């Protein structure tokens, strides 16, 4: 398989699916591979919250990466959530996408102090936010907290189904070629292209390789770029969703944090209780214990909510030193790009990656390629 406009995408999760759609739609002959089934890596464990917020608050992110990069990234988060909504509507994708508002509430009076500072910074930046007092938080949403930021922009979806829709659309309309249970073995770099050897004896002569391999990419890199975190979640049995809860995302400042949302089949998803990743077996042995901790926290912070856990699971994701992703070229990998959408809002970073890699291939400047560069 050869050609100047052939691109190889490694990784069939949400990042790879979005990249495949973007590049196919621009006329590139695109091959997507995954060593597992499509969407059965980290994507299958995603709780599919879409937020413009990063794991790092805006006011402290400014201190880490500078005001321009921090503010631009937060504002872009709002744009890409709307962009994804439009894309899903255009695809007519049955993936439960819904725009929601977000309540970020303080666990303690001390947390309320810095959260109010965060609110003021977001307001100065032009984000659509409102401060809720402890009384307002309880009255409007039934939440036990010390104050909160109410944001107009957020969303939720079924990311597993979204991957399927993106891949099927790209196959049908743009000729995307997909090979699951296919692993990249070796890459031979030549001046203007590379030759990739795959399992099964396949060879692909490609202009560029796009690595959408998430935290597993760390094994390829000499420099440490990510810390691995175990996260836990459960979904409740169906229930009558309280009206204020239905169109909201809730998350708090406690460490480890808690987040909750309603699903479109009348359940409540509860997640959090993150801790450092050790190994998959240890992580999975903790699921029952973490489910009980999440349940007790949820019932304490939402008095009167009647939750019966139905199914619990665990996943692994990566966090970076500054909460920003790594997207773009790496000096050790010629003819290649990485789209490593690390963090709790990795889906929005993946949407950003669509345009960033498109611009990089076309030689167009994009400030986010600088913000999200390796060796920063």
Short mmCIF file of C-alpha atoms in Angstrom, two decimals:
data_model
loop_
_atom_site.label_atom_id
_atom_site.label_comp_id
_atom_site.label_asym_id
_atom_site.label_seq_id
_atom_site.Cartn_x
_atom_site.Cartn_y
_atom_site.Cartn_z
CA UNK A 1 0.00 0.00 0.00
CA UNK A 2 1.78 3.15 -1.19
CA UNK A 3 1.11 6.77 -2.05
CA UNK A 4 2.14 10.33 -1.24
CA UNK A 5 -1.12 11.07 0.55
CA UNK A 6 -1.36 7.85 2.54
CA UNK A 7 -1.37 8.36 6.30
CA UNK A 8 -1.19 5.70 8.99
CA UNK A 9 -2.99 6.25 12.30
CA UNK A 10 -1.96 4.01 15.18
CA UNK A 11 -4.67 3.72 17.84
CA UNK A 12 -8.39 3.11 17.35
CA UNK A 13 -9.85 4.93 20.35
CA UNK A 14 -11.63 8.27 20.28
CA UNK A 15 -8.45 10.15 19.37
CA UNK A 16 -7.66 7.88 16.46
CA UNK A 17 -11.26 7.87 15.25
CA UNK A 18 -11.45 11.67 15.25
CA UNK A 19 -8.10 11.92 13.45
CA UNK A 20 -9.19 9.35 10.87
CA UNK A 21 -12.38 11.28 10.16
CA UNK A 22 -10.55 14.60 9.85
CA UNK A 23 -7.80 13.35 7.56
CA UNK A 24 -10.08 11.20 5.38
CA UNK A 25 -12.42 14.12 4.89
CA UNK A 26 -9.48 16.22 3.69
CA UNK A 27 -8.63 13.73 0.98
CA UNK A 28 -5.84 11.74 2.59
CA UNK A 29 -5.89 7.99 2.04
CA UNK A 30 -5.95 6.88 5.63
CA UNK A 31 -5.25 3.57 7.33
CA UNK A 32 -6.29 3.06 10.96
CA UNK A 33 -4.85 0.20 13.01
CA UNK A 34 -5.26 -0.99 16.59
CA UNK A 35 -3.71 -3.95 18.35
CA UNK A 36 -7.06 -4.56 20.08
CA UNK A 37 -10.62 -4.24 18.86
CA UNK A 38 -11.49 -0.71 17.83
CA UNK A 39 -12.39 1.46 20.86
CA UNK A 40 -11.52 -1.19 23.44
CA UNK A 41 -8.55 0.56 25.03
CA UNK A 42 -8.93 3.48 27.44
CA UNK A 43 -11.90 4.73 25.43
CA UNK A 44 -14.03 1.84 26.64
CA UNK A 45 -13.56 3.01 30.25
CA UNK A 46 -14.32 6.67 29.56
CA UNK A 47 -17.14 8.36 31.45
CA UNK A 48 -17.51 10.76 28.50
CA UNK A 49 -17.71 14.09 30.31
CA UNK A 50 -16.89 16.98 28.00
CA UNK A 51 -15.56 20.05 29.77
CA UNK A 52 -13.60 23.14 28.83
CA UNK A 53 -11.97 23.07 32.26
CA UNK A 54 -8.62 21.39 32.71
CA UNK A 55 -7.43 19.34 35.67
CA UNK A 56 -5.44 22.47 36.56
CA UNK A 57 -7.50 25.55 37.54
CA UNK A 58 -7.05 28.54 35.24
CA UNK A 59 -5.54 30.82 37.88
CA UNK A 60 -2.80 28.30 38.73
CA UNK A 61 -2.30 27.20 35.11
CA UNK A 62 -1.39 30.80 34.30
CA UNK A 63 1.46 30.48 36.78
CA UNK A 64 2.70 27.31 35.09
CA UNK A 65 2.44 28.06 31.36
CA UNK A 66 1.80 31.80 31.15
CA UNK A 67 -1.41 33.77 30.75
CA UNK A 68 -1.65 33.57 26.97
CA UNK A 69 -1.36 29.78 26.72
CA UNK A 70 -3.60 29.17 29.73
CA UNK A 71 -6.39 31.53 28.66
CA UNK A 72 -6.26 30.40 25.03
CA UNK A 73 -6.57 26.76 26.08
CA UNK A 74 -9.57 27.39 28.33
CA UNK A 75 -11.34 29.46 25.70
CA UNK A 76 -10.61 26.88 23.01
CA UNK A 77 -12.21 24.24 25.21
CA UNK A 78 -15.54 26.06 24.90
CA UNK A 79 -15.17 26.23 21.12
CA UNK A 80 -14.34 22.56 20.65
CA UNK A 81 -17.29 21.32 22.71
CA UNK A 82 -19.57 23.25 20.36
CA UNK A 83 -17.57 21.96 17.37
CA UNK A 84 -18.01 18.38 18.49
CA UNK A 85 -21.73 18.90 18.97
CA UNK A 86 -22.03 20.18 15.39
CA UNK A 87 -20.00 17.26 14.07
CA UNK A 88 -22.19 14.72 15.88
CA UNK A 89 -25.32 16.41 14.55
CA UNK A 90 -23.93 16.36 11.02
CA UNK A 91 -23.08 12.65 11.34
CA UNK A 92 -26.53 11.97 12.83
CA UNK A 93 -24.59 9.90 15.34
CA UNK A 94 -26.63 7.98 17.91
CA UNK A 95 -24.23 8.55 20.81
CA UNK A 96 -26.31 10.31 23.45
CA UNK A 97 -24.66 13.71 23.01
CA UNK A 98 -26.20 16.47 25.12
CA UNK A 99 -25.06 19.97 26.04
CA UNK A 100 -25.05 20.40 29.81
CA UNK A 101 -24.15 23.01 32.37
CA UNK A 102 -21.45 22.30 34.93
CA UNK A 103 -21.31 22.83 38.69
CA UNK A 104 -17.83 22.79 40.23
CA UNK A 105 -18.37 22.94 43.98
CA UNK A 106 -16.08 23.48 46.95
CA UNK A 107 -15.56 20.61 49.38
CA UNK A 108 -14.46 22.88 52.26
CA UNK A 109 -14.40 26.54 53.28
CA UNK A 110 -10.69 26.61 52.46
CA UNK A 111 -11.38 25.24 48.98
CA UNK A 112 -14.12 27.85 48.53
CA UNK A 113 -11.50 30.59 48.86
CA UNK A 114 -9.37 29.43 45.95
CA UNK A 115 -12.44 28.36 43.96
CA UNK A 116 -13.78 31.91 44.23
CA UNK A 117 -10.43 33.18 42.98
CA UNK A 118 -10.79 30.75 40.07
CA UNK A 119 -14.29 32.09 39.39
CA UNK A 120 -13.02 35.67 39.25
CA UNK A 121 -10.22 34.69 36.87
CA UNK A 122 -12.63 32.89 34.55
CA UNK A 123 -15.02 35.83 34.61
CA UNK A 124 -12.20 38.24 33.72
CA UNK A 125 -11.30 35.93 30.87
CA UNK A 126 -14.80 36.19 29.43
CA UNK A 127 -16.06 32.71 30.27
CA UNK A 128 -19.79 32.39 30.98
CA UNK A 129 -19.69 31.62 34.69
CA UNK A 130 -21.69 32.46 37.81
CA UNK A 131 -20.82 32.11 41.49
CA UNK A 132 -23.21 30.13 43.68
CA UNK A 133 -23.21 30.60 47.45
CA UNK A 134 -23.56 27.65 49.78
CA UNK A 135 -27.26 28.46 50.18
CA UNK A 136 -27.85 28.84 46.44
CA UNK A 137 -26.03 25.58 45.75
CA UNK A 138 -28.26 23.67 48.16
CA UNK A 139 -31.49 25.38 47.04
CA UNK A 140 -30.96 25.07 43.28
CA UNK A 141 -29.25 21.70 43.06
CA UNK A 142 -29.56 20.00 46.43
CA UNK A 143 -25.78 19.85 46.82
CA UNK A 144 -23.89 20.03 50.12
CA UNK A 145 -20.94 22.32 49.33
CA UNK A 146 -19.33 25.59 50.35
CA UNK A 147 -19.92 27.44 47.09
CA UNK A 148 -19.58 26.67 43.40
CA UNK A 149 -18.79 27.85 39.90
CA UNK A 150 -21.75 27.40 37.56
CA UNK A 151 -20.59 27.18 33.93
CA UNK A 152 -22.84 27.30 30.91
CA UNK A 153 -20.61 25.12 28.75
CA UNK A 154 -20.27 21.37 29.13
CA UNK A 155 -21.59 18.21 27.53
CA UNK A 156 -21.75 14.45 27.78
CA UNK A 157 -21.85 11.65 25.24
CA UNK A 158 -21.36 7.93 24.79
CA UNK A 159 -17.81 7.97 23.49
CA UNK A 160 -17.77 4.25 22.67
CA UNK A 161 -20.71 4.70 20.29
CA UNK A 162 -19.18 7.91 18.92
CA UNK A 163 -16.04 6.03 17.89
CA UNK A 164 -18.16 3.48 16.05
CA UNK A 165 -20.09 6.22 14.25
CA UNK A 166 -16.93 8.09 13.22
CA UNK A 167 -15.23 4.97 11.92
CA UNK A 168 -18.29 3.68 10.04
CA UNK A 169 -18.90 7.10 8.47
CA UNK A 170 -15.26 7.38 7.40
CA UNK A 171 -15.27 3.90 5.87
CA UNK A 172 -18.51 4.50 3.97
CA UNK A 173 -17.89 8.04 2.77
CA UNK A 174 -14.11 8.43 2.54
CA UNK A 175 -12.69 4.95 2.07
CA UNK A 176 -10.97 4.66 5.45
CA UNK A 177 -9.21 1.31 5.79
CA UNK A 178 -9.37 -0.23 9.27
CA UNK A 179 -7.39 -3.15 10.65
CA UNK A 180 -7.97 -4.21 14.22
CA UNK A 181 -5.81 -6.80 16.01
CA UNK A 182 -2.96 -5.34 13.97
CA UNK A 183 0.16 -4.04 15.64
CA UNK A 184 2.87 -1.72 14.38
CA UNK A 185 6.12 -3.69 14.55
CA UNK A 186 8.85 -1.54 13.02
CA UNK A 187 9.20 1.74 11.13
CA UNK A 188 11.87 2.45 8.52
CA UNK A 189 12.33 6.20 8.03
CA UNK A 190 13.32 7.53 4.63
CA UNK A 191 13.82 11.19 3.63
CA UNK A 192 10.22 11.95 2.64
CA UNK A 193 8.22 9.03 3.95
CA UNK A 194 8.41 5.91 6.08
CA UNK A 195 7.67 2.23 5.68
CA UNK A 196 5.72 0.55 8.45
CA UNK A 197 5.75 -3.18 9.06
CA UNK A 198 2.58 -4.55 10.65
CA UNK A 199 1.59 -7.91 12.06
CA UNK A 200 0.38 -10.36 9.45
CA UNK A 201 3.15 -9.43 7.06
CA UNK A 202 1.52 -6.16 5.96
CA UNK A 203 3.62 -3.19 4.87
CA UNK A 204 2.44 0.40 4.53
CA UNK A 205 4.45 3.07 2.75
CA UNK A 206 3.15 6.24 4.32
CA UNK A 207 3.86 9.94 4.26
CA UNK A 208 3.30 10.31 7.99
CA UNK A 209 2.38 8.21 11.00
CA UNK A 210 -0.02 9.66 13.56
CA UNK A 211 0.32 8.05 16.99
CA UNK A 212 -2.96 8.18 18.91
CA UNK A 213 -1.86 5.64 21.48
CA UNK A 214 -2.55 7.49 24.73
CA UNK A 215 -0.58 6.67 27.85
CA UNK A 216 0.97 3.62 26.17
CA UNK A 217 3.05 6.08 24.14
CA UNK A 218 5.21 6.67 27.22
CA UNK A 219 6.99 3.37 26.49
CA UNK A 220 8.14 4.85 23.17
CA UNK A 221 9.58 8.05 24.64
CA UNK A 222 12.89 8.55 26.42
CA UNK A 223 11.59 11.48 28.44
CA UNK A 224 8.84 10.98 30.99
CA UNK A 225 5.82 13.01 29.84
CA UNK A 226 2.99 11.51 31.86
CA UNK A 227 2.06 10.02 35.23
CA UNK A 228 -0.47 7.22 35.19
CA UNK A 229 -3.60 7.41 37.32
CA UNK A 230 -6.17 4.76 38.19
CA UNK A 231 -9.74 6.03 38.18
CA UNK A 232 -12.98 4.36 39.22
CA UNK A 233 -16.66 4.69 38.37
CA UNK A 234 -20.05 3.06 38.74
CA UNK A 235 -23.40 3.42 37.04
CA UNK A 236 -26.62 3.23 39.04
CA UNK A 237 -29.73 1.24 38.36
CA UNK A 238 -32.40 3.27 36.54
CA UNK A 239 -34.18 5.80 38.75
CA UNK A 240 -36.30 8.92 38.57
CA UNK A 241 -33.68 11.59 37.90
CA UNK A 242 -34.21 14.78 39.96
CA UNK A 243 -35.06 17.63 37.62
CA UNK A 244 -32.06 19.85 38.54
CA UNK A 245 -29.75 16.89 37.99
CA UNK A 246 -30.79 15.86 34.51
CA UNK A 247 -28.97 18.46 32.42
CA UNK A 248 -25.97 19.04 34.68
CA UNK A 249 -22.42 17.87 35.31
CA UNK A 250 -21.27 17.94 38.93
CA UNK A 251 -17.73 17.71 40.23
CA UNK A 252 -16.00 18.83 43.41
CA UNK A 253 -12.67 20.06 44.73
CA UNK A 254 -12.01 17.22 47.15
CA UNK A 255 -8.84 15.19 46.67
CA UNK A 256 -9.58 12.58 45.39
CA UNK A 257 -12.46 14.26 43.63
CA UNK A 258 -16.00 13.13 42.85
CA UNK A 259 -18.00 13.74 39.67
CA UNK A 260 -21.54 12.82 38.69
CA UNK A 261 -23.92 13.09 35.78
CA UNK A 262 -27.21 11.65 34.60
CA UNK A 263 -27.29 9.44 31.53
CA UNK A 264 -29.86 9.39 28.77
CA UNK A 265 -31.24 6.04 30.02
CA UNK A 266 -32.14 7.46 33.46
CA UNK A 267 -29.14 6.36 35.45
CA UNK A 268 -26.54 8.31 37.37
CA UNK A 269 -22.86 7.86 36.67
CA UNK A 270 -20.50 8.47 39.59
CA UNK A 271 -16.71 8.57 39.25
CA UNK A 272 -13.46 9.60 40.84
CA UNK A 273 -11.42 8.21 43.76
CA UNK A 274 -8.28 8.48 41.62
CA UNK A 275 -4.94 7.21 42.82
CA UNK A 276 -1.51 6.45 41.38
CA UNK A 277 -1.55 3.54 38.94
CA UNK A 278 0.49 0.52 40.03
CA UNK A 279 -0.71 -2.30 37.79
CA UNK A 280 -4.02 -3.43 36.26
CA UNK A 281 -4.55 -6.33 38.67
CA UNK A 282 -4.16 -4.17 41.77
CA UNK A 283 -6.38 -1.48 40.23
CA UNK A 284 -9.16 -3.93 39.46
CA UNK A 285 -9.04 -5.53 42.91
CA UNK A 286 -9.97 -2.11 44.31
CA UNK A 287 -13.18 -1.73 42.29
CA UNK A 288 -15.60 -2.94 44.97
CA UNK A 289 -13.96 -0.82 47.68
CA UNK A 290 -13.89 2.26 45.46
CA UNK A 291 -17.52 1.77 44.48
CA UNK A 292 -18.54 1.89 48.13
CA UNK A 293 -16.44 5.02 48.76
CA UNK A 294 -17.95 6.75 45.73
CA UNK A 295 -21.45 5.79 46.79
CA UNK A 296 -21.01 7.13 50.32
CA UNK A 297 -19.52 10.39 49.05
CA UNK A 298 -22.35 10.84 46.54
CA UNK A 299 -25.05 10.25 49.16
CA UNK A 300 -23.36 12.66 51.57
CA UNK A 301 -23.07 15.45 49.02
CA UNK A 302 -26.48 14.85 47.47
CA UNK A 303 -28.79 14.13 50.44
CA UNK A 304 -31.97 12.35 49.46
CA UNK A 305 -30.55 10.85 46.27
CA UNK A 306 -31.42 7.16 46.10
CA UNK A 307 -28.60 5.37 44.29
CA UNK A 308 -28.25 1.63 43.82
CA UNK A 309 -25.01 0.70 42.00
CA UNK A 310 -25.54 -1.54 38.99
CA UNK A 311 -22.07 -1.91 37.49
CA UNK A 312 -18.61 -0.61 38.45
CA UNK A 313 -15.33 -0.44 36.55
CA UNK A 314 -11.84 1.04 36.57
CA UNK A 315 -9.61 2.65 33.99
CA UNK A 316 -6.22 4.26 33.58
CA UNK A 317 -5.41 7.69 32.21
CA UNK A 318 -2.42 10.01 32.14
CA UNK A 319 -1.75 13.43 33.62
CA UNK A 320 1.03 15.80 32.59
CA UNK A 321 3.03 18.26 34.66
CA UNK A 322 0.97 21.22 33.41
CA UNK A 323 -2.35 19.52 32.51
CA UNK A 324 -1.79 20.23 28.80
CA UNK A 325 -1.63 17.50 26.16
CA UNK A 326 1.27 16.66 23.89
CA UNK A 327 0.34 17.17 20.25
CA UNK A 328 2.73 17.51 17.34
CA UNK A 329 6.16 16.31 16.26
CA UNK A 330 8.72 14.60 18.47
CA UNK A 331 12.44 14.96 17.67
CA UNK A 332 13.05 11.21 18.04
CA UNK A 333 10.34 10.25 15.53
CA UNK A 334 10.72 11.68 12.02
CA UNK A 335 7.75 11.58 9.66
CA UNK A 336 5.45 11.29 12.66
CA UNK A 337 2.98 13.17 14.83
CA UNK A 338 1.67 12.38 18.28
CA UNK A 339 -1.80 13.23 19.55
CA UNK A 340 -1.61 12.45 23.26
CA UNK A 341 -4.77 13.88 24.77
CA UNK A 342 -3.89 13.33 28.40
CA UNK A 343 -6.03 14.47 31.32
CA UNK A 344 -9.56 14.27 32.59
CA UNK A 345 -10.89 16.13 29.56
CA UNK A 346 -8.96 14.20 26.95
CA UNK A 347 -11.86 14.09 24.50
CA UNK A 348 -11.81 17.86 24.05
CA UNK A 349 -8.04 17.74 23.53
CA UNK A 350 -8.59 15.05 20.89
CA UNK A 351 -11.01 17.34 19.06
CA UNK A 352 -8.36 20.07 19.16
CA UNK A 353 -5.87 17.58 17.74
CA UNK A 354 -7.97 17.18 14.59
CA UNK A 355 -7.21 20.73 13.50
CA UNK A 356 -3.66 20.78 14.85
CA UNK A 357 -2.50 17.77 12.82
CA UNK A 358 -4.38 19.03 9.78
CA UNK A 359 -2.51 22.33 10.06
CA UNK A 360 0.83 20.60 10.68
CA UNK A 361 0.42 18.46 7.55
CA UNK A 362 -0.48 21.51 5.47
CA UNK A 363 2.31 23.65 6.93
CA UNK A 364 -0.15 26.11 8.47
CA UNK A 365 0.88 27.86 11.70
CA UNK A 366 -1.14 27.10 14.83
CA UNK A 367 -0.28 28.52 18.25
CA UNK A 368 -1.48 25.38 20.00
CA UNK A 369 1.24 23.35 18.28
CA UNK A 370 3.64 25.54 20.24
CA UNK A 371 1.69 25.34 23.50
CA UNK A 372 1.37 21.55 23.31
CA UNK A 373 4.87 20.78 21.99
CA UNK A 374 7.23 18.19 23.43
CA UNK A 375 10.28 19.43 25.37
CA UNK A 376 8.33 22.43 26.62
#
